[in-house]
mmCIF file of N, CA and C in Angstrom:
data_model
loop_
_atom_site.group_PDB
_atom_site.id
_atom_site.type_symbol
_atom_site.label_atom_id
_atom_site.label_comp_id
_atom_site.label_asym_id
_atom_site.label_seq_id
_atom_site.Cartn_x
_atom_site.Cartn_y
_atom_site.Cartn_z
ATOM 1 N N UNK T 1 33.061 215.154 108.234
ATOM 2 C CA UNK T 1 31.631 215.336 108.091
ATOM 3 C C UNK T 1 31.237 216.560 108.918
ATOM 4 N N UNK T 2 30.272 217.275 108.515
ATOM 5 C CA UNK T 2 29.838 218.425 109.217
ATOM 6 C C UNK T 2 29.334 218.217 110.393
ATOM 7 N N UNK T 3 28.931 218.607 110.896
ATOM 8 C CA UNK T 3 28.122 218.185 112.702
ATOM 9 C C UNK T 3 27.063 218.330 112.144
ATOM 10 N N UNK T 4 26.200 219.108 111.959
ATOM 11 C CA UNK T 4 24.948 218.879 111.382
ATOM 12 C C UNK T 4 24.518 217.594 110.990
ATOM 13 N N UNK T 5 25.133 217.313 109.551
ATOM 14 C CA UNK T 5 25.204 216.045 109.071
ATOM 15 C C UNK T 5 25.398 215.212 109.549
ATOM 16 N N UNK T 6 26.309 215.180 110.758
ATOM 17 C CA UNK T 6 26.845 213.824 111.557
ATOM 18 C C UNK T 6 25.975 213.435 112.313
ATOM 19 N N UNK T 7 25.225 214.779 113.157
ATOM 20 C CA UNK T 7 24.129 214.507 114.115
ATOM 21 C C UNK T 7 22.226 213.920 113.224
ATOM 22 N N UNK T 8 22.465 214.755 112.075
ATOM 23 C CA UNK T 8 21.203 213.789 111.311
ATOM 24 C C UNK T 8 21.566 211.887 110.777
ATOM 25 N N UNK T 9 22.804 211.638 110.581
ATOM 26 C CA UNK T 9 23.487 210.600 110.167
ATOM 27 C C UNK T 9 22.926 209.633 111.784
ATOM 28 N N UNK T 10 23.551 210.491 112.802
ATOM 29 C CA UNK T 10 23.520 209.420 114.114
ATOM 30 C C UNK T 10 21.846 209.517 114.719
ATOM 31 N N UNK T 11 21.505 210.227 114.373
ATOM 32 C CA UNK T 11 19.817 210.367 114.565
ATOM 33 C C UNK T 11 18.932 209.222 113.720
ATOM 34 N N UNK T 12 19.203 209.031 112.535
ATOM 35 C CA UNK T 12 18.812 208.325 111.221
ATOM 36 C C UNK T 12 19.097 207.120 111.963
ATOM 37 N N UNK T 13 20.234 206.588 112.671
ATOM 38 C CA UNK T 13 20.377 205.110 112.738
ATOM 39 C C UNK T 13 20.022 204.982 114.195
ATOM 40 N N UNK T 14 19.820 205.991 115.067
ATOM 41 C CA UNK T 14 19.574 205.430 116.019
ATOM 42 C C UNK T 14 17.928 205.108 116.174
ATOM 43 N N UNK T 15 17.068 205.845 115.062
ATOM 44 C CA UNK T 15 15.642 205.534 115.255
ATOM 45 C C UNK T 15 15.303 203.786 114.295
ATOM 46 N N UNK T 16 16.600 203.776 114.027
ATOM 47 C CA UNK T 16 16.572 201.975 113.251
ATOM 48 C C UNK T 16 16.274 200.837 114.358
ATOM 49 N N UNK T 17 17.357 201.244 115.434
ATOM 50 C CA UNK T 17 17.282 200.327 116.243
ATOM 51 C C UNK T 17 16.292 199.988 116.933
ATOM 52 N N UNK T 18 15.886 198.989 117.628
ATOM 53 C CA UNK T 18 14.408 198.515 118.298
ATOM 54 C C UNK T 18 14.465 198.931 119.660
ATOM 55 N N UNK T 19 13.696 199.090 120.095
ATOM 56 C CA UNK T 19 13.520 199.822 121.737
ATOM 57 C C UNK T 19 13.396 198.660 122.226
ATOM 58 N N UNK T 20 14.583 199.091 123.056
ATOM 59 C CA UNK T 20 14.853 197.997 124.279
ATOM 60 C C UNK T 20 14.936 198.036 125.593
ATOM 61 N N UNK T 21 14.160 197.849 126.680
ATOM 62 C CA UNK T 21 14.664 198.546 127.912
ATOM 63 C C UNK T 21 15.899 198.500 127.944
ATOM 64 N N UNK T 22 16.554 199.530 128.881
ATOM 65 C CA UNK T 22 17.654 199.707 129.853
ATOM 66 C C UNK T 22 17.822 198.455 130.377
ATOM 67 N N UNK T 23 17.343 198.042 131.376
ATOM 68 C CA UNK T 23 16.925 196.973 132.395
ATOM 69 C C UNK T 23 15.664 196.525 132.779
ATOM 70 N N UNK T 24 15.295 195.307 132.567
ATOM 71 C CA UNK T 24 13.879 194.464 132.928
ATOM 72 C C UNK T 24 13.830 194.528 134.354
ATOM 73 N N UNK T 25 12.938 194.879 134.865
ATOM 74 C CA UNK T 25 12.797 194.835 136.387
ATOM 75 C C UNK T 25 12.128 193.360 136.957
ATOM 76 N N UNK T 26 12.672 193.436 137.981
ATOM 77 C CA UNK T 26 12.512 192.020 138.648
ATOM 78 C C UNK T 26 11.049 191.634 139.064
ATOM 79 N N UNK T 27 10.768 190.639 139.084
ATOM 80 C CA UNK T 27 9.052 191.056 139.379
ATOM 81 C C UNK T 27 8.818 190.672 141.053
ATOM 82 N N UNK T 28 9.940 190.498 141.380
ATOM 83 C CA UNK T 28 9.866 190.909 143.288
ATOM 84 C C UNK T 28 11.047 191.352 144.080
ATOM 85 N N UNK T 29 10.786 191.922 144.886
ATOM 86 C CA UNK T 29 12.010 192.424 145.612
ATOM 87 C C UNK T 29 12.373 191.445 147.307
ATOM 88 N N UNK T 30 13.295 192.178 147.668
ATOM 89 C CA UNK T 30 13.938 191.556 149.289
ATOM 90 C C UNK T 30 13.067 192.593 150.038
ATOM 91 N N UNK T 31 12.299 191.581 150.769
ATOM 92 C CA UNK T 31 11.729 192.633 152.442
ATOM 93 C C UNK T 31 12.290 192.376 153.363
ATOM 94 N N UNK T 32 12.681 192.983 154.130
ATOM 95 C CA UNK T 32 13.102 192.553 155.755
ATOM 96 C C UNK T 32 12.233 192.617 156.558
ATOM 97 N N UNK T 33 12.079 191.091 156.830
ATOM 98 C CA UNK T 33 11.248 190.942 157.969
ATOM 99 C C UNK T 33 11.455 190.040 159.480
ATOM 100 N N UNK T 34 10.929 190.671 160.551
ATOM 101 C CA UNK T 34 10.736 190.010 161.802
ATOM 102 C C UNK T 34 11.146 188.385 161.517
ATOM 103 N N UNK T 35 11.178 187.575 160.478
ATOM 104 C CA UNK T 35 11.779 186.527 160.304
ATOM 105 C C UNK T 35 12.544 186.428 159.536
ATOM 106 N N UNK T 36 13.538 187.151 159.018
ATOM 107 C CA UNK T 36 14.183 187.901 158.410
ATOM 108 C C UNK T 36 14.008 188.260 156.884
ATOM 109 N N UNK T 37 14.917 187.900 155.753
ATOM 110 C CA UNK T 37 14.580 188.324 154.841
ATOM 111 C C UNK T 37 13.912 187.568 153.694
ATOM 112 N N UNK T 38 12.448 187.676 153.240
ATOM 113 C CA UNK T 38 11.866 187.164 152.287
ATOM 114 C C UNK T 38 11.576 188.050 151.024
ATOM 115 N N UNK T 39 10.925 187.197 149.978
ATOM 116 C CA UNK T 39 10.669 187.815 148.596
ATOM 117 C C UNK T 39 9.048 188.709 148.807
ATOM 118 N N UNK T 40 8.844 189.429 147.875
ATOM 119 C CA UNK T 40 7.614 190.122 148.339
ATOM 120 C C UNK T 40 7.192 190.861 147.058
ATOM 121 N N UNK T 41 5.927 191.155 146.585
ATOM 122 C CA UNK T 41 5.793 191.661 145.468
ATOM 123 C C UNK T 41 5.894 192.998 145.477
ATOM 124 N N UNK T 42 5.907 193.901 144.337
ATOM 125 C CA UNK T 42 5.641 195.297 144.439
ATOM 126 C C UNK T 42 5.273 196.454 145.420
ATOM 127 N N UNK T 43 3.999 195.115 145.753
ATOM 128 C CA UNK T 43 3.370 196.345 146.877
ATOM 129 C C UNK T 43 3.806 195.706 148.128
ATOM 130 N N UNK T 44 4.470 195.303 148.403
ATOM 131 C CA UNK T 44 5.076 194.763 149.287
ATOM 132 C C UNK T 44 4.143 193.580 150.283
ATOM 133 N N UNK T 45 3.921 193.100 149.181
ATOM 134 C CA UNK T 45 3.029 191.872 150.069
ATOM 135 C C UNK T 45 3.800 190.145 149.990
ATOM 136 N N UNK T 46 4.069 189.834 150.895
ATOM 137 C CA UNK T 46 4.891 188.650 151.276
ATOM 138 C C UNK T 46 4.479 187.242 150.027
ATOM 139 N N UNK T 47 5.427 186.938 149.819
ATOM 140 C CA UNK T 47 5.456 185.718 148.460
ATOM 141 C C UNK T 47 5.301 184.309 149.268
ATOM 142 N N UNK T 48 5.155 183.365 148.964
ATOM 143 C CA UNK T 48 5.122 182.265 149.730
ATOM 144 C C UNK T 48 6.149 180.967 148.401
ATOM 145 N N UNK T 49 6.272 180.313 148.488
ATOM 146 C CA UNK T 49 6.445 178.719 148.438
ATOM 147 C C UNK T 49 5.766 177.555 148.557
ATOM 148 N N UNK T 50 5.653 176.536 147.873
ATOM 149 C CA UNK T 50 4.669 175.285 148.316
ATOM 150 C C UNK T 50 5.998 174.151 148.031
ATOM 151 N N UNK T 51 5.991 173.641 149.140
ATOM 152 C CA UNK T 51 6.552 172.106 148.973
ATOM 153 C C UNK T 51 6.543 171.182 148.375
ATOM 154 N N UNK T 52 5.064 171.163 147.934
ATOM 155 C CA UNK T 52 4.448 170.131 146.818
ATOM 156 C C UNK T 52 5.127 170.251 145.872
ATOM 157 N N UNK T 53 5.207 171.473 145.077
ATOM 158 C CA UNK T 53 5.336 171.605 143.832
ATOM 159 C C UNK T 53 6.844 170.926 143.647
ATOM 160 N N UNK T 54 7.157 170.797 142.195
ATOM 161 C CA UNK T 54 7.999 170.150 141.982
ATOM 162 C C UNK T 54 8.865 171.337 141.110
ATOM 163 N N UNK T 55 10.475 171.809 140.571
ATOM 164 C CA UNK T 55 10.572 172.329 140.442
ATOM 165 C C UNK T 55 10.192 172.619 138.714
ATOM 166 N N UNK T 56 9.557 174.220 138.664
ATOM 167 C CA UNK T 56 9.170 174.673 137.478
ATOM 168 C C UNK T 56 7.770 174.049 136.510
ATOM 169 N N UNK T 57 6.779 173.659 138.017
ATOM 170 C CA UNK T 57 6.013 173.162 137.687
ATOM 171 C C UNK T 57 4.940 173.326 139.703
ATOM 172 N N UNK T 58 3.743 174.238 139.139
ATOM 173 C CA UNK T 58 2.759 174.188 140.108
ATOM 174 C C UNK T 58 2.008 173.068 140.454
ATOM 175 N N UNK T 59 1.873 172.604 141.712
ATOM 176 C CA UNK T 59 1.080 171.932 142.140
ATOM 177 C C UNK T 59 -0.278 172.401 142.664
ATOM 178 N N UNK T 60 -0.353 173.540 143.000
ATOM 179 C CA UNK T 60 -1.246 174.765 143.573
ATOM 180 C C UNK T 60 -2.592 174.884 142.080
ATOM 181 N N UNK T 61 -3.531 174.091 142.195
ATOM 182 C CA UNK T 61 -4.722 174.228 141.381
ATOM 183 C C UNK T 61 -5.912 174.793 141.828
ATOM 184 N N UNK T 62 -6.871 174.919 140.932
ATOM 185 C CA UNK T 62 -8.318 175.485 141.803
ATOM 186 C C UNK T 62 -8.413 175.756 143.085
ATOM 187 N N UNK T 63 -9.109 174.835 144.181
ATOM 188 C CA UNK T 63 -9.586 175.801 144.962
ATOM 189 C C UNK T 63 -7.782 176.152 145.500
ATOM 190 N N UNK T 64 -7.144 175.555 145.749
ATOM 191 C CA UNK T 64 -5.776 176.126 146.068
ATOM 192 C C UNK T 64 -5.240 177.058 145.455
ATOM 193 N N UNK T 65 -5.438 177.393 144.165
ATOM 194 C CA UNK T 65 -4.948 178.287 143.801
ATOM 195 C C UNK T 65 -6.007 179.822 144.197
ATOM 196 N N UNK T 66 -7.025 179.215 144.383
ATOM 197 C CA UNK T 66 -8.259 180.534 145.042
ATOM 198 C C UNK T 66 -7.499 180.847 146.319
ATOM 199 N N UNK T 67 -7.246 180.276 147.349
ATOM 200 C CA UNK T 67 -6.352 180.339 148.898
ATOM 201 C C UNK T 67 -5.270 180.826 148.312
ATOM 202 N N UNK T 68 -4.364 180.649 147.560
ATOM 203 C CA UNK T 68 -2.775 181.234 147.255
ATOM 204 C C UNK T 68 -2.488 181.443 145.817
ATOM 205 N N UNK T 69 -3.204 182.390 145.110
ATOM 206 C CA UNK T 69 -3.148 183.125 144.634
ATOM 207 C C UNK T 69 -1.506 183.356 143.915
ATOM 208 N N UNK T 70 -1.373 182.823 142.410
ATOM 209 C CA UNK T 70 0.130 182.564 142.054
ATOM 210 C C UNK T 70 0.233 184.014 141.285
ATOM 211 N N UNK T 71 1.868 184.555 141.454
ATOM 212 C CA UNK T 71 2.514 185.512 141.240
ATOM 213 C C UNK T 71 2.484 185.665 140.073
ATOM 214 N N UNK T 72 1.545 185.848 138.752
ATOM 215 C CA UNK T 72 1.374 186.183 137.556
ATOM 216 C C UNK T 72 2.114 187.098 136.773
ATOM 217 N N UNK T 73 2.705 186.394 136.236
ATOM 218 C CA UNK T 73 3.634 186.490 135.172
ATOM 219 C C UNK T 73 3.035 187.008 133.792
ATOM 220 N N UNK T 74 3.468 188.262 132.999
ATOM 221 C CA UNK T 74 2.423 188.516 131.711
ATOM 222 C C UNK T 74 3.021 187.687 130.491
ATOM 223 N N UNK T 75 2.122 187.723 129.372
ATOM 224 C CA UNK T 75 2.758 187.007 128.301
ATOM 225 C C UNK T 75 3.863 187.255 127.654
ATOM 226 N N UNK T 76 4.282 188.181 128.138
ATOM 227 C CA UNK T 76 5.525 188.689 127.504
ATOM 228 C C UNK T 76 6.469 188.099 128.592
ATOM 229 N N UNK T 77 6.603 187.937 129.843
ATOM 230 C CA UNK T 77 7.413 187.488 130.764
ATOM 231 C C UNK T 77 8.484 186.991 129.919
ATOM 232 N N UNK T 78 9.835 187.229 130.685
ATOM 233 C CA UNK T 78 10.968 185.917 130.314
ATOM 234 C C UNK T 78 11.777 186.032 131.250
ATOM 235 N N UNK T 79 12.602 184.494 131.665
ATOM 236 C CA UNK T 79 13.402 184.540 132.259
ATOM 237 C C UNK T 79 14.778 185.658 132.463
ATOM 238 N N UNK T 80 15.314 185.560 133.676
ATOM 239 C CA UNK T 80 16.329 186.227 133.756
ATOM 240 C C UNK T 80 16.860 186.195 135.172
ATOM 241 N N UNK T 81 18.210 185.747 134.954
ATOM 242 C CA UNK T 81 18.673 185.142 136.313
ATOM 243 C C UNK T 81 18.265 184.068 136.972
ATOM 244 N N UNK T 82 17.761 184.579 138.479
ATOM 245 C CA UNK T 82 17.171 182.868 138.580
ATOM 246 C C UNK T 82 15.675 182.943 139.070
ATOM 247 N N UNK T 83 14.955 183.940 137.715
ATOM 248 C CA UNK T 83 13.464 184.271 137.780
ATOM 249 C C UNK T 83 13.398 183.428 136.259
ATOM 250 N N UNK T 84 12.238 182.915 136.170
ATOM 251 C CA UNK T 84 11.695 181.793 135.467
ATOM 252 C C UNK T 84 10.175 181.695 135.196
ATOM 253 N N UNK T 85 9.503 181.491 134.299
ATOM 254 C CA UNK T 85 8.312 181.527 134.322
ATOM 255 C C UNK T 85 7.547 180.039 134.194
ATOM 256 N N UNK T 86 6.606 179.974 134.947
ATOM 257 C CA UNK T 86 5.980 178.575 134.650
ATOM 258 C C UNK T 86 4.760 179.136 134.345
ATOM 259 N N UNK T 87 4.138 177.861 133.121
ATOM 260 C CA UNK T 87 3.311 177.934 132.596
ATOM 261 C C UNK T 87 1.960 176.706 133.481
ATOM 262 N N UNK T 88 0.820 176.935 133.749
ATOM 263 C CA UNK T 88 0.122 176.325 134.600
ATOM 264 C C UNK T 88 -0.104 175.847 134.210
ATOM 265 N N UNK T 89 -1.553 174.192 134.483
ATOM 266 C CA UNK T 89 -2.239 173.680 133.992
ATOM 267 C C UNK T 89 -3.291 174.492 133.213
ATOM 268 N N UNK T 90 -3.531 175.975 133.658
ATOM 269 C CA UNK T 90 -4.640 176.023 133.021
ATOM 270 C C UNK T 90 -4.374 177.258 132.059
ATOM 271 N N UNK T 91 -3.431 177.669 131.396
ATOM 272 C CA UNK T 91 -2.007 177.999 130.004
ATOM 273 C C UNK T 91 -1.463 179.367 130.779
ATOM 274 N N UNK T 92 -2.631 179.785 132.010
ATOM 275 C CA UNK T 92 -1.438 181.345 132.745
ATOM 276 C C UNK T 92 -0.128 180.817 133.064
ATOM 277 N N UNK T 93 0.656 181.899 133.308
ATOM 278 C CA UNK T 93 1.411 181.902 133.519
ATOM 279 C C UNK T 93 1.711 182.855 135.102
ATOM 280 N N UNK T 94 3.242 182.500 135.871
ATOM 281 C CA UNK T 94 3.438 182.585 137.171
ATOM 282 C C UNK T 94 4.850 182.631 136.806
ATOM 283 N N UNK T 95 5.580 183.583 137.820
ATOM 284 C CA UNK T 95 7.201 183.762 138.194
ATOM 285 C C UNK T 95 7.347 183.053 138.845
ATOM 286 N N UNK T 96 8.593 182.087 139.148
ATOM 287 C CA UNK T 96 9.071 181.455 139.663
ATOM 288 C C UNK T 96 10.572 181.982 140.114
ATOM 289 N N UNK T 97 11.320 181.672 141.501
ATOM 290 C CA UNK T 97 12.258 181.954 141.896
ATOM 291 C C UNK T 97 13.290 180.905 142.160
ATOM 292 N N UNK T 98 14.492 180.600 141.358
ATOM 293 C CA UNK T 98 15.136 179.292 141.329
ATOM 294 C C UNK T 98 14.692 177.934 141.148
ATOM 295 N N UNK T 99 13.708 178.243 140.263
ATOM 296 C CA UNK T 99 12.376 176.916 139.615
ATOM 297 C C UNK T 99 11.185 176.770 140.742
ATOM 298 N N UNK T 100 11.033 177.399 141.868
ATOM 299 C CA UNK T 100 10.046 176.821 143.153
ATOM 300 C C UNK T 100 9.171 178.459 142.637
ATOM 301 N N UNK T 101 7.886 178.136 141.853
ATOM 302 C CA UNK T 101 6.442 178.614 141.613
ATOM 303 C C UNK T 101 6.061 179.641 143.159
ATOM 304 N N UNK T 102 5.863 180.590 142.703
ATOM 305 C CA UNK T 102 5.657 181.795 143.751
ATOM 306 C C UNK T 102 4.415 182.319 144.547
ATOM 307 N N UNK T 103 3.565 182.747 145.104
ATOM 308 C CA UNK T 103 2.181 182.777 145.528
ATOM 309 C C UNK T 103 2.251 184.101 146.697
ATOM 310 N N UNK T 104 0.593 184.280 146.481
ATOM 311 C CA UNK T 104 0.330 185.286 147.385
ATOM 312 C C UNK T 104 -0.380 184.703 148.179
ATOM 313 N N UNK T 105 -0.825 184.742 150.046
ATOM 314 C CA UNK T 105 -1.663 184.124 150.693
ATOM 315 C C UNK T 105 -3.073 185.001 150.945
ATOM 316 N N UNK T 106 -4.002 184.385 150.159
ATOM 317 C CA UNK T 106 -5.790 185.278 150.590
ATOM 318 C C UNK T 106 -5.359 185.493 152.044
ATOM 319 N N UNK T 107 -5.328 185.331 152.972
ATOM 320 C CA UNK T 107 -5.478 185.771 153.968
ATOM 321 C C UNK T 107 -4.431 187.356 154.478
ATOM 322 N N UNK T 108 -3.421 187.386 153.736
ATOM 323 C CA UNK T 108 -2.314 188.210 154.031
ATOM 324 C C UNK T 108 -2.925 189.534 153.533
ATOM 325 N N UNK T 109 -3.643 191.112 154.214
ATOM 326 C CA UNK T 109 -4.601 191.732 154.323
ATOM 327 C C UNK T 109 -3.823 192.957 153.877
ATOM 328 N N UNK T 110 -2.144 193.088 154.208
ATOM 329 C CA UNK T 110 -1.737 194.356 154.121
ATOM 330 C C UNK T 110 -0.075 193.753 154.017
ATOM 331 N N UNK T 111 0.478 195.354 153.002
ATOM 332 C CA UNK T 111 2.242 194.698 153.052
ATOM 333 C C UNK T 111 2.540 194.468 154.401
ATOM 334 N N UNK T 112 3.885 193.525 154.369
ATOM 335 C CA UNK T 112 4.039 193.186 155.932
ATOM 336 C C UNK T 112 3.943 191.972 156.480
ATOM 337 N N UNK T 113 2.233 191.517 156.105
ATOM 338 C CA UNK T 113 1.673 190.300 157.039
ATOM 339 C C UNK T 113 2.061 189.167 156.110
ATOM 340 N N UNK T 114 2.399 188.057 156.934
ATOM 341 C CA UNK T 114 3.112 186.417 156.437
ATOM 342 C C UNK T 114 2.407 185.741 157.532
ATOM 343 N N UNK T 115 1.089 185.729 157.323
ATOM 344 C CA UNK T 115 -0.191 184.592 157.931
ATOM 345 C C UNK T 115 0.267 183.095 157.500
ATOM 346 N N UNK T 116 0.625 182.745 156.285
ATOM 347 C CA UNK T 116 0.767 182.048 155.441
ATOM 348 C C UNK T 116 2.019 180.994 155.644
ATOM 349 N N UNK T 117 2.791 181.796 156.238
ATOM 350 C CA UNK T 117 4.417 180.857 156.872
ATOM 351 C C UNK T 117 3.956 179.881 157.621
ATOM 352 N N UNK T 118 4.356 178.450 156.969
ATOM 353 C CA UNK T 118 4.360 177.650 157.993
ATOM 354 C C UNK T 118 2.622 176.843 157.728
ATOM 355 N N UNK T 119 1.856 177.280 157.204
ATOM 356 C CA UNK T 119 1.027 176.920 156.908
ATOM 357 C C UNK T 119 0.409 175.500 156.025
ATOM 358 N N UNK T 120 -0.339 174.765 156.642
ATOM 359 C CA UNK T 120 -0.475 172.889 156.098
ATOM 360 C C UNK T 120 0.846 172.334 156.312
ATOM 361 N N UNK T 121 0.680 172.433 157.657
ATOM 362 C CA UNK T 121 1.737 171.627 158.723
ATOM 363 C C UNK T 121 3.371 172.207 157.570
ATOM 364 N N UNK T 122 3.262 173.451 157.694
ATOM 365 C CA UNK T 122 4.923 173.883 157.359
ATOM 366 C C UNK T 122 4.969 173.676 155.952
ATOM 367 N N UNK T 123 4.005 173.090 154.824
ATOM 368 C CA UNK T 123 4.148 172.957 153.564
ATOM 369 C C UNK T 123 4.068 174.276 152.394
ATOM 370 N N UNK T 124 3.608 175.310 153.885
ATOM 371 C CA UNK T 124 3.543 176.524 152.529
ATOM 372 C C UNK T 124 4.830 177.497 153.698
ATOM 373 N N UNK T 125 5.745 178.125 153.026
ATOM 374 C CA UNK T 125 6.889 178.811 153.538
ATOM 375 C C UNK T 125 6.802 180.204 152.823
ATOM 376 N N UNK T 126 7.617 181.197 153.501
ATOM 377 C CA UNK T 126 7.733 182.770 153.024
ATOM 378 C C UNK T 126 8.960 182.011 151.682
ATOM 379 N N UNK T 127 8.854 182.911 150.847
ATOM 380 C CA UNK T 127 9.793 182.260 149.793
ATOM 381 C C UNK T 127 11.290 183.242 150.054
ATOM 382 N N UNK T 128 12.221 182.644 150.091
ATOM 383 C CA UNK T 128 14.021 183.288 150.841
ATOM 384 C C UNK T 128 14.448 183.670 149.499
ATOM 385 N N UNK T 129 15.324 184.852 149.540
ATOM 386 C CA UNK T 129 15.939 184.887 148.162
ATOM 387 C C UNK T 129 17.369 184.138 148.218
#
């Protein structure tokens, strides 16, 4: 086959295929922190944990969910690895990390701060990867 031809031939089938990312990015990363290493979102603001919850399923509602604020997941979300999405009581959706539902703490003002550790006698924790 000519190169010309070969390169319109491999051009032709590669605009067939569906666009797919490279790689899905994680929707939190590892921070190192003064208590060592926790999960943290984008902007680097500290993730938390609730005890309550049961796994792959929030316990964190209204006004609780106004105080801790869950790690929102878009509709397109999907699992991968041991990131998971739960669907709430009220149909949003939230990332989850090894089935335990993820959160931000209202009080936590700037990346960095984990006000939130340890918080309702130890029931809300920095979330560990």
């Amino acid at each position: 086959m000519r190169p010309a031809l070969a390169a319109a031939a491999t051009a032709f089938w590669l605009a067939l295929l569906p666009a797919v990312p490279a790689h899905a990015a994680e929707p939190a990363m590892i921070m190192e922190t003064a208590k060592g290493k926790t999960l943290a979102d984008a902007s680097g603001m500290t993730l938390y944990v609730f005890s309550r919850d049961m796994p792959g399923k929030s316990a964190c509602t209204g006004p609780c969910a106004a105080a801790w604020p869950p790690l929102k997941a878009g509709m397109d979300a999907k699992p991968m690895g041991p990131w998971s999405v739960v669907t709430r009581d009220d149909g949003s959706t939230q990332w989850a990390y090894k089935g335990k539902p993820l959160y931000h703490f209202g009080k936590d003002m700037k990346p960095g701060d984990m006000s939130g550790d340890g918080a309702l006698d130890g029931a809300w924790s920095m979330a560990r990867p």
